[in-house]
GROMACS .gro file of C-alpha atoms in nm:
model
  420
    1MET     CA    1   0.000   0.000   0.000
    2THR     CA    2   0.097   0.365  -0.036
    3TYR     CA    3   0.045   0.589   0.263
    4PHE     CA    4  -0.019   0.957   0.306
    5CYS     CA    5   0.228   1.120   0.549
    6LEU     CA    6   0.095   1.378   0.790
    7ALA     CA    7   0.301   1.688   0.868
    8MET     CA    8   0.162   1.910   1.143
    9PRO     CA    9   0.321   2.254   1.199
   10GLY     CA   10   0.437   2.290   1.559
   11PHE     CA   11   0.425   1.915   1.618
   12ARG     CA   12   0.801   1.861   1.567
   13ARG     CA   13   0.758   1.629   1.270
   14LEU     CA   14   0.477   1.425   1.419
   15ARG     CA   15   0.401   1.241   1.098
   16HIS     CA   16   0.178   0.940   1.163
   17LEU     CA   17  -0.162   0.987   1.326
   18LEU     CA   18  -0.361   0.694   1.189
   19ILE     CA   19  -0.240   0.755   0.835
   20CYS     CA   20  -0.238   0.393   0.731
   21SER     CA   21  -0.452   0.442   0.425
   22ALA     CA   22  -0.412   0.449   0.057
   23ALA     CA   23  -0.545   0.630  -0.245
   24TRP     CA   24  -0.631   0.569  -0.609
   25ILE     CA   25  -0.470   0.738  -0.907
   26ALA     CA   26  -0.561   0.679  -1.268
   27ALA     CA   27  -0.357   0.733  -1.583
   28PRO     CA   28  -0.587   0.787  -1.880
   29GLY     CA   29  -0.467   0.636  -2.203
   30ILE     CA   30  -0.246   0.368  -2.049
   31ALA     CA   31  -0.514   0.100  -2.019
   32ALA     CA   32  -0.874   0.076  -2.131
   33PRO     CA   33  -1.128   0.145  -1.853
   34LEU     CA   34  -1.444  -0.056  -1.805
   35PRO     CA   35  -1.694  -0.005  -2.091
   36PRO     CA   36  -1.960   0.259  -2.016
   37ALA     CA   37  -2.239   0.000  -1.997
   38SER     CA   38  -2.058  -0.169  -1.709
   39ARG     CA   39  -2.024   0.143  -1.497
   40ILE     CA   40  -2.243   0.426  -1.377
   41ASP     CA   41  -2.148   0.739  -1.183
   42ILE     CA   42  -2.375   0.851  -0.901
   43PRO     CA   43  -2.327   1.207  -0.769
   44VAL     CA   44  -2.384   1.270  -0.399
   45ALA     CA   45  -2.454   1.624  -0.281
   46LEU     CA   46  -2.289   1.721   0.049
   47ASP     CA   47  -2.296   2.040   0.252
   48GLN     CA   48  -2.102   2.358   0.164
   49GLY     CA   49  -2.153   2.292  -0.207
   50ALA     CA   50  -1.932   1.984  -0.199
   51SER     CA   51  -2.010   1.656  -0.373
   52ILE     CA   52  -1.881   1.302  -0.406
   53THR     CA   53  -1.910   1.086  -0.715
   54ILE     CA   54  -1.961   0.712  -0.664
   55GLU     CA   55  -1.844   0.475  -0.937
   56VAL     CA   56  -2.048   0.155  -0.958
   57ALA     CA   57  -1.919  -0.132  -1.173
   58TRP     CA   58  -2.154  -0.415  -1.274
   59PRO     CA   59  -2.092  -0.782  -1.356
   60GLU     CA   60  -2.166  -0.865  -1.719
   61ASN     CA   61  -2.484  -1.042  -1.824
   62ARG     CA   62  -2.613  -1.115  -1.477
   63THR     CA   63  -2.805  -0.957  -1.194
   64PRO     CA   64  -2.563  -0.866  -0.913
   65ARG     CA   65  -2.577  -1.087  -0.604
   66ALA     CA   66  -2.523  -0.777  -0.388
   67LEU     CA   67  -2.356  -0.437  -0.395
   68VAL     CA   68  -2.015  -0.420  -0.227
   69VAL     CA   69  -1.947  -0.065  -0.102
   70VAL     CA   70  -1.571  -0.005  -0.067
   71VAL     CA   71  -1.513   0.250   0.210
   72PRO     CA   72  -1.171   0.420   0.187
   73GLY     CA   73  -0.927   0.461   0.473
   74SER     CA   74  -0.787   0.785   0.608
   75GLY     CA   75  -0.605   0.876   0.287
   76GLY     CA   76  -0.949   0.920   0.144
   77VAL     CA   77  -0.915   0.794  -0.214
   78ALA     CA   78  -1.069   0.477  -0.347
   79ASP     CA   79  -0.779   0.248  -0.449
   80PRO     CA   80  -0.609   0.080  -0.153
   81TYR     CA   81  -0.312  -0.020  -0.371
   82LEU     CA   82  -0.216   0.314  -0.518
   83GLY     CA   83   0.164   0.304  -0.494
   84SER     CA   84   0.192  -0.032  -0.660
   85GLU     CA   85  -0.060   0.063  -0.928
   86LEU     CA   86   0.145   0.370  -1.017
   87LYS     CA   87   0.452   0.156  -1.078
   88ARG     CA   88   0.282  -0.064  -1.335
   89ALA     CA   89   0.385  -0.009  -1.695
   90ALA     CA   90   0.025  -0.059  -1.809
   91TYR     CA   91  -0.191   0.116  -1.553
   92ASP     CA   92  -0.555   0.012  -1.528
   93PRO     CA   93  -0.763   0.277  -1.350
   94ASP     CA   94  -1.030   0.019  -1.268
   95SER     CA   95  -0.808  -0.254  -1.123
   96ARG     CA   96  -0.770  -0.148  -0.760
   97GLY     CA   97  -0.514  -0.419  -0.709
   98GLY     CA   98  -0.730  -0.677  -0.884
   99THR     CA   99  -1.021  -0.624  -0.646
  100THR     CA  100  -1.263  -0.506  -0.913
  101ALA     CA  101  -1.217  -0.807  -1.142
  102SER     CA  102  -1.242  -1.050  -0.850
  103LEU     CA  103  -1.567  -0.903  -0.722
  104LEU     CA  104  -1.726  -0.876  -1.066
  105ALA     CA  105  -1.627  -1.235  -1.149
  106ALA     CA  106  -1.792  -1.345  -0.824
  107GLY     CA  107  -2.115  -1.175  -0.932
  108TYR     CA  108  -2.100  -0.866  -0.714
  109ALA     CA  109  -2.152  -0.507  -0.818
  110VAL     CA  110  -1.890  -0.284  -0.655
  111ALA     CA  111  -1.903   0.083  -0.559
  112TYR     CA  112  -1.593   0.300  -0.509
  113TYR     CA  113  -1.577   0.660  -0.396
  114GLY     CA  114  -1.330   0.911  -0.257
  115GLN     CA  115  -1.379   1.149   0.032
  116ARG     CA  116  -1.484   1.509  -0.022
  117GLY     CA  117  -1.219   1.719  -0.187
  118TYR     CA  118  -1.100   1.450  -0.431
  119ALA     CA  119  -1.201   1.440  -0.797
  120LEU     CA  120  -1.240   1.110  -0.977
  121PRO     CA  121  -0.878   1.033  -1.066
  122ARG     CA  122  -0.968   0.908  -1.413
  123THR     CA  123  -1.085   1.262  -1.488
  124CYS     CA  124  -0.781   1.453  -1.367
  125ILE     CA  125  -0.465   1.241  -1.384
  126ARG     CA  126  -0.215   1.285  -1.666
  127GLY     CA  127   0.138   1.161  -1.717
  128ASP     CA  128   0.339   0.874  -1.855
  129THR     CA  129   0.548   0.799  -1.545
  130PRO     CA  130   0.464   0.719  -1.183
  131ALA     CA  131   0.618   1.047  -1.066
  132ALA     CA  132   0.422   1.248  -1.323
  133ARG     CA  133   0.095   1.081  -1.228
  134ALA     CA  134   0.154   1.140  -0.858
  135ALA     CA  135   0.236   1.505  -0.925
  136SER     CA  136  -0.077   1.535  -1.139
  137PHE     CA  137  -0.291   1.398  -0.857
  138VAL     CA  138  -0.154   1.652  -0.610
  139GLN     CA  139  -0.194   1.939  -0.857
  140HIS     CA  140  -0.523   1.859  -1.026
  141CYS     CA  141  -0.728   1.606  -0.827
  142VAL     CA  142  -0.745   1.773  -0.486
  143ASP     CA  143  -0.974   2.060  -0.389
  144TYR     CA  144  -0.767   2.201  -0.103
  145ARG     CA  145  -1.044   2.442  -0.002
  146LEU     CA  146  -1.271   2.148   0.076
  147ARG     CA  147  -0.998   1.935   0.234
  148ALA     CA  148  -0.926   2.220   0.478
  149GLY     CA  149  -1.261   2.149   0.646
  150VAL     CA  150  -1.239   1.770   0.662
  151SER     CA  151  -1.246   1.613   1.009
  152LEU     CA  152  -1.302   1.261   1.138
  153SER     CA  153  -1.668   1.331   1.212
  154SER     CA  154  -1.730   1.492   0.872
  155ILE     CA  155  -1.590   1.180   0.703
  156THR     CA  156  -1.832   0.970   0.905
  157ALA     CA  157  -2.125   1.190   0.801
  158ASP     CA  158  -2.024   1.179   0.434
  159THR     CA  159  -1.991   0.800   0.450
  160GLY     CA  160  -2.351   0.783   0.564
  161ARG     CA  161  -2.459   1.001   0.273
  162VAL     CA  162  -2.288   0.765   0.027
  163PHE     CA  163  -2.475   0.461   0.160
  164THR     CA  164  -2.803   0.655   0.156
  165ALA     CA  165  -2.748   0.771  -0.204
  166LEU     CA  166  -2.686   0.413  -0.314
  167ARG     CA  167  -3.000   0.300  -0.131
  168GLU     CA  168  -3.209   0.569  -0.301
  169HIS     CA  169  -3.072   0.535  -0.655
  170PRO     CA  170  -3.299   0.339  -0.894
  171ARG     CA  171  -3.013   0.124  -1.027
  172THR     CA  172  -2.868   0.028  -0.689
  173GLY     CA  173  -3.152   0.076  -0.442
  174LYS     CA  174  -3.281  -0.281  -0.451
  175LEU     CA  175  -2.938  -0.443  -0.411
  176ARG     CA  176  -2.829  -0.579  -0.074
  177GLN     CA  177  -2.542  -0.361   0.055
  178ILE     CA  178  -2.225  -0.517   0.195
  179ALA     CA  179  -1.970  -0.279   0.345
  180LEU     CA  180  -1.603  -0.342   0.258
  181PRO     CA  181  -1.415  -0.082   0.464
  182PHE     CA  182  -1.038  -0.051   0.450
  183SER     CA  183  -0.841   0.056   0.756
  184GLU     CA  184  -0.993   0.367   0.919
  185GLY     CA  185  -1.301   0.316   0.703
  186MET     CA  186  -1.412   0.055   0.958
  187HIS     CA  187  -1.435   0.329   1.220
  188HIS     CA  188  -1.687   0.520   1.009
  189VAL     CA  189  -1.886   0.210   0.912
  190SER     CA  190  -1.908   0.080   1.269
  191VAL     CA  191  -2.023   0.418   1.404
  192LEU     CA  192  -2.296   0.446   1.141
  193ALA     CA  193  -2.407   0.081   1.155
  194GLY     CA  194  -2.419   0.087   1.535
  195GLN     CA  195  -2.640   0.397   1.526
  196GLY     CA  196  -2.866   0.249   1.260
  197ALA     CA  197  -2.776   0.533   1.022
  198ILE     CA  198  -2.678   0.275   0.760
  199GLN     CA  199  -2.804  -0.084   0.732
  200PRO     CA  200  -2.545  -0.292   0.549
  201ALA     CA  201  -2.644  -0.657   0.526
  202GLY     CA  202  -2.293  -0.748   0.637
  203ILE     CA  203  -1.945  -0.605   0.692
  204VAL     CA  204  -1.609  -0.739   0.576
  205SER     CA  205  -1.334  -0.522   0.722
  206ILE     CA  206  -0.985  -0.521   0.568
  207GLY     CA  207  -0.720  -0.395   0.808
  208GLY     CA  208  -0.985  -0.214   1.011
  209PRO     CA  209  -0.864  -0.195   1.371
  210GLN     CA  210  -1.074  -0.330   1.651
  211VAL     CA  211  -0.892  -0.102   1.897
  212PRO     CA  212  -1.001   0.265   1.919
  213VAL     CA  213  -0.853   0.499   1.661
  214SER     CA  214  -0.698   0.697   1.947
  215HIS     CA  215  -0.498   0.387   2.038
  216VAL     CA  216  -0.396   0.337   1.676
  217ALA     CA  217  -0.264   0.694   1.662
  218TRP     CA  218  -0.057   0.634   1.976
  219TYR     CA  219   0.062   0.292   1.860
  220GLN     CA  220   0.183   0.421   1.524
  221THR     CA  221   0.336   0.748   1.640
  222SER     CA  222   0.522   0.591   1.933
  223ARG     CA  223   0.643   0.304   1.707
  224GLU     CA  224   0.524   0.042   1.955
  225HIS     CA  225   0.538  -0.242   1.703
  226PHE     CA  226   0.903  -0.179   1.623
  227ALA     CA  227   1.001  -0.134   1.987
  228ALA     CA  228   0.838  -0.468   2.072
  229LEU     CA  229   1.007  -0.635   1.775
  230ALA     CA  230   1.347  -0.504   1.885
  231ARG     CA  231   1.293  -0.622   2.244
  232LYS     CA  232   1.206  -0.968   2.114
  233ALA     CA  233   1.516  -0.972   1.891
  234PHE     CA  234   1.752  -0.879   2.174
  235ALA     CA  235   1.590  -1.139   2.400
  236ARG     CA  236   1.665  -1.408   2.143
  237CYS     CA  237   2.008  -1.293   2.020
  238PRO     CA  238   2.270  -1.222   2.292
  239TYR     CA  239   2.443  -0.927   2.124
  240LYS     CA  240   2.493  -0.566   2.231
  241GLN     CA  241   2.405  -0.439   1.884
  242LEU     CA  242   2.191  -0.567   1.599
  243THR     CA  243   2.152  -0.445   1.242
  244VAL     CA  244   1.802  -0.365   1.124
  245GLU     CA  245   1.786  -0.679   0.913
  246LYS     CA  246   1.921  -0.890   1.202
  247ILE     CA  247   1.648  -0.753   1.429
  248PHE     CA  248   1.383  -0.902   1.201
  249SER     CA  249   1.579  -1.225   1.167
  250CYS     CA  250   1.628  -1.268   1.542
  251ALA     CA  251   1.263  -1.185   1.608
  252GLY     CA  252   1.155  -1.447   1.353
  253SER     CA  253   0.956  -1.193   1.155
  254PRO     CA  254   0.978  -1.132   0.779
  255GLY     CA  255   1.074  -0.771   0.712
  256THR     CA  256   0.921  -0.609   0.406
  257PRO     CA  257   1.095  -0.300   0.259
  258PRO     CA  258   0.849  -0.059   0.429
  259GLN     CA  259   0.898  -0.238   0.760
  260LEU     CA  260   1.276  -0.220   0.726
  261ASP     CA  261   1.250   0.153   0.658
  262ARG     CA  262   1.029   0.205   0.965
  263MET     CA  263   1.275   0.009   1.178
  264ARG     CA  264   1.564   0.222   1.050
  265GLU     CA  265   1.366   0.527   1.150
  266PHE     CA  266   1.306   0.380   1.495
  267ALA     CA  267   1.670   0.276   1.536
  268GLY     CA  268   1.807   0.604   1.403
  269GLY     CA  269   2.019   0.421   1.145
  270GLU     CA  270   2.125   0.074   1.035
  271VAL     CA  271   2.226  -0.048   1.382
  272LEU     CA  272   2.043  -0.045   1.716
  273SER     CA  273   2.215  -0.089   2.051
  274ARG     CA  274   2.054  -0.294   2.328
  275ASP     CA  275   2.127  -0.013   2.575
  276PHE     CA  276   1.991   0.251   2.335
  277LEU     CA  277   1.657   0.075   2.278
  278PRO     CA  278   1.474   0.221   2.585
  279LEU     CA  279   1.588   0.572   2.492
  280ARG     CA  280   1.459   0.540   2.135
  281GLN     CA  281   1.126   0.410   2.259
  282GLN     CA  282   1.093   0.694   2.509
  283MET     CA  283   1.178   0.949   2.239
  284PHE     CA  284   0.892   0.838   2.015
  285ARG     CA  285   0.650   0.829   2.308
  286ASP     CA  286   0.752   1.186   2.392
  287ILE     CA  287   0.692   1.288   2.030
  288TYR     CA  288   0.337   1.160   2.059
  289ARG     CA  289   0.277   1.343   2.387
  290LEU     CA  290   0.413   1.668   2.241
  291GLY     CA  291   0.168   1.643   1.955
  292LEU     CA  292  -0.121   1.557   2.184
  293HIS     CA  293  -0.069   1.855   2.415
  294ASP     CA  294   0.051   2.116   2.169
  295LYS     CA  295  -0.147   2.441   2.221
  296VAL     CA  296   0.018   2.651   1.952
  297LEU     CA  297  -0.212   2.572   1.659
  298PRO     CA  298  -0.533   2.772   1.613
  299GLU     CA  299  -0.867   2.593   1.624
  300ASN     CA  300  -0.911   2.578   1.247
  301ALA     CA  301  -0.550   2.496   1.160
  302ILE     CA  302  -0.494   2.263   0.868
  303LEU     CA  303  -0.283   1.951   0.854
  304SER     CA  304  -0.054   1.927   0.556
  305ALA     CA  305   0.043   1.596   0.399
  306SER     CA  306   0.260   1.443   0.131
  307PHE     CA  307   0.190   1.193  -0.141
  308GLU     CA  308   0.461   0.987  -0.311
  309GLY     CA  309   0.712   1.255  -0.211
  310HIS     CA  310   0.496   1.542  -0.338
  311PRO     CA  311   0.389   1.796  -0.071
  312MET     CA  312   0.017   1.852  -0.024
  313PRO     CA  313  -0.055   2.188   0.144
  314VAL     CA  314  -0.379   2.056   0.295
  315GLY     CA  315  -0.472   1.706   0.404
  316TRP     CA  316  -0.730   1.754   0.682
  317ASN     CA  317  -0.847   2.001   0.939
  318LEU     CA  318  -0.682   1.995   1.283
  319ARG     CA  319  -1.012   1.861   1.418
  320TYR     CA  320  -0.931   1.535   1.238
  321ALA     CA  321  -0.636   1.467   1.472
  322GLN     CA  322  -0.816   1.604   1.776
  323GLU     CA  323  -1.117   1.381   1.717
  324GLN     CA  324  -0.887   1.083   1.664
  325GLN     CA  325  -0.728   1.142   2.001
  326ASN     CA  326  -1.072   1.147   2.167
  327ALA     CA  327  -1.215   0.845   1.984
  328ASN     CA  328  -1.187   0.591   2.265
  329LYS     CA  329  -1.442   0.326   2.171
  330THR     CA  330  -1.342   0.010   1.991
  331THR     CA  331  -1.512  -0.061   1.661
  332LEU     CA  332  -1.679  -0.359   1.831
  333GLU     CA  333  -1.828  -0.126   2.094
  334GLN     CA  334  -1.935   0.116   1.821
  335LEU     CA  335  -2.118  -0.162   1.635
  336GLY     CA  336  -2.333  -0.207   1.945
  337PRO     CA  337  -2.674  -0.347   1.849
  338TYR     CA  338  -2.580  -0.415   1.483
  339THR     CA  339  -2.710  -0.763   1.393
  340GLY     CA  340  -2.547  -0.834   1.057
  341LYS     CA  341  -2.250  -1.069   1.015
  342VAL     CA  342  -1.909  -0.907   1.060
  343ILE     CA  343  -1.573  -1.049   0.947
  344TYR     CA  344  -1.243  -0.877   1.024
  345LEU     CA  345  -0.962  -0.971   0.785
  346PHE     CA  346  -0.609  -0.882   0.898
  347GLY     CA  347  -0.278  -0.940   0.729
  348ALA     CA  348  -0.059  -1.137   0.968
  349GLN     CA  349   0.227  -0.893   0.891
  350ASP     CA  350   0.022  -0.583   0.971
  351TYR     CA  351   0.221  -0.353   1.201
  352PHE     CA  352  -0.014  -0.056   1.239
  353PHE     CA  353  -0.187  -0.178   1.555
  354PRO     CA  354  -0.190  -0.486   1.780
  355LEU     CA  355  -0.369  -0.770   1.605
  356PRO     CA  356  -0.650  -0.956   1.784
  357ALA     CA  357  -0.654  -1.333   1.814
  358PRO     CA  358  -0.832  -1.521   1.535
  359GLY     CA  359  -1.171  -1.665   1.613
  360PRO     CA  360  -1.487  -1.510   1.758
  361CYS     CA  361  -1.474  -1.135   1.822
  362ARG     CA  362  -1.418  -1.034   2.183
  363VAL     CA  363  -1.464  -0.704   2.362
  364GLU     CA  364  -1.219  -0.685   2.650
  365GLY     CA  365  -1.311  -0.488   2.962
  366ALA     CA  366  -1.617  -0.318   2.816
  367LYS     CA  367  -1.982  -0.316   2.920
  368THR     CA  368  -2.099  -0.401   2.569
  369SER     CA  369  -2.044  -0.731   2.391
  370ALA     CA  370  -1.930  -0.803   2.037
  371PRO     CA  371  -2.192  -0.873   1.770
  372ALA     CA  372  -2.309  -1.232   1.796
  373ASP     CA  373  -2.205  -1.322   1.441
  374CYS     CA  374  -1.855  -1.173   1.436
  375SER     CA  375  -1.515  -1.331   1.367
  376VAL     CA  376  -1.150  -1.247   1.309
  377LYS     CA  377  -0.930  -1.406   1.042
  378LEU     CA  378  -0.554  -1.358   1.003
  379VAL     CA  379  -0.417  -1.399   0.650
  380ASP     CA  380  -0.057  -1.519   0.629
  381GLY     CA  381   0.206  -1.351   0.415
  382VAL     CA  382   0.036  -1.013   0.371
  383SER     CA  383   0.027  -0.677   0.546
  384HIS     CA  384  -0.217  -0.400   0.630
  385GLY     CA  385  -0.429  -0.397   0.313
  386LEU     CA  386  -0.373  -0.770   0.251
  387GLU     CA  387  -0.091  -0.683   0.010
  388ASP     CA  388   0.225  -0.891  -0.027
  389ALA     CA  389   0.581  -0.763  -0.072
  390GLY     CA  390   0.495  -0.669  -0.429
  391GLY     CA  391   0.225  -0.430  -0.310
  392PHE     CA  392  -0.082  -0.622  -0.428
  393PRO     CA  393  -0.313  -0.883  -0.275
  394PRO     CA  394  -0.225  -1.223  -0.425
  395GLY     CA  395  -0.497  -1.414  -0.608
  396ALA     CA  396  -0.544  -1.652  -0.316
  397VAL     CA  397  -0.597  -1.355  -0.083
  398LEU     CA  398  -0.855  -1.200  -0.315
  399ASP     CA  399  -1.028  -1.539  -0.309
  400GLU     CA  400  -1.029  -1.511   0.072
  401VAL     CA  401  -1.197  -1.170   0.047
  402VAL     CA  402  -1.461  -1.310  -0.187
  403ARG     CA  403  -1.523  -1.603   0.050
  404ALA     CA  404  -1.577  -1.359   0.334
  405LEU     CA  405  -1.822  -1.158   0.123
  406ASP     CA  406  -2.001  -1.479   0.026
  407ASP     CA  407  -2.023  -1.571   0.393
  408VAL     CA  408  -2.184  -1.244   0.505
  409ASN     CA  409  -2.407  -1.238   0.198
  410ALA     CA  410  -2.532  -1.590   0.267
  411ALA     CA  411  -2.596  -1.500   0.633
  412ALA     CA  412  -2.802  -1.199   0.525
  413ALA     CA  413  -3.006  -1.410   0.285
  414ARG     CA  414  -3.116  -1.660   0.551
  415PRO     CA  415  -3.471  -1.624   0.682
  416GLU     CA  416  -3.473  -1.449   1.019
  417GLY     CA  417  -3.424  -1.694   1.303
  418GLN     CA  418  -3.290  -1.974   1.081
  419VAL     CA  419  -3.005  -2.159   1.248
  420ARG     CA  420  -2.680  -2.181   1.057
   0.00000   0.00000   0.00000
């Protein structure tokens, strides 16, 4: 996956507050898009004159089994596999890492959309190289005036409007909706489903944390995963210093290139000392606390970002980070009385938050319980968005996603009260 980096003035380079999300970029002319008959665009009016356009793709020559609504993560754009897509010689704006073809082949219609402030990339991207396409996205696909007002709660509200628009549209209104949220998208879906503001027949979450988003922000910013990995490595290998690659080897964990880079950042170079480990961990925890308590920024300050090395002057409003820090309910607690089937899919190599144990969903230390029909599955060999080292979900993993969708779809189709 490709991740937006957050840069907050006055936060001393605090760069990762739940920014584990990806975006979609298209390159017109490189590959043929879906034929017009297989896709419709549905505009959604928002407040302040803003709008979102939903793209719905349809399986050929058959009535869709259900409508899968792909909810983007915190980056806000529809393709979870952006970075890898950009590097392809023949870029297909409809691929989304192979997700579209897999869902259509399985008989599902699929809806993609980006958050407010993003144009449909197929309408605004130009360029023959990955760098040119990324630059084109930053320059031509982002309405920075609208992004300056985006907060966590406004994303939740807009997500609800998307589901409502699909329910009210004559082409999609009769189709059973299944939510497919990526990463932070699960926060928005669980809030809305728990409140009854949306009624998806089922939910399949990809990399959507069960822990509160406030905990995710702390976990990422303080580099807790990499501190724990280093502690494990030193416990197993009796050396005073370990190289970054040796840390992964001693810990018995495969290190992907992004993970190696994050560990280098944590270590402050290619080598980490056993004695220096507690100091590095404390430094990153202090960075998080500085960001949390910083009083310098005005109420309506904006958060800048970067994309593929290209600066973005506006990513979100400061309220986005503030609301993250105060979002203390787990997604299981947020789901509350929701009665549909829920499946959480996690890559076993995901390092953005602590992974739950596979099996039935559990709410630890809370007054509420998990939905009755809720389970966790860990998928070996892949990371946050179920991508492998090459940046895409392998075919077998896409099959796993389809099986999960089939499972929640079948559960929704059972007569009420029927035992499984």
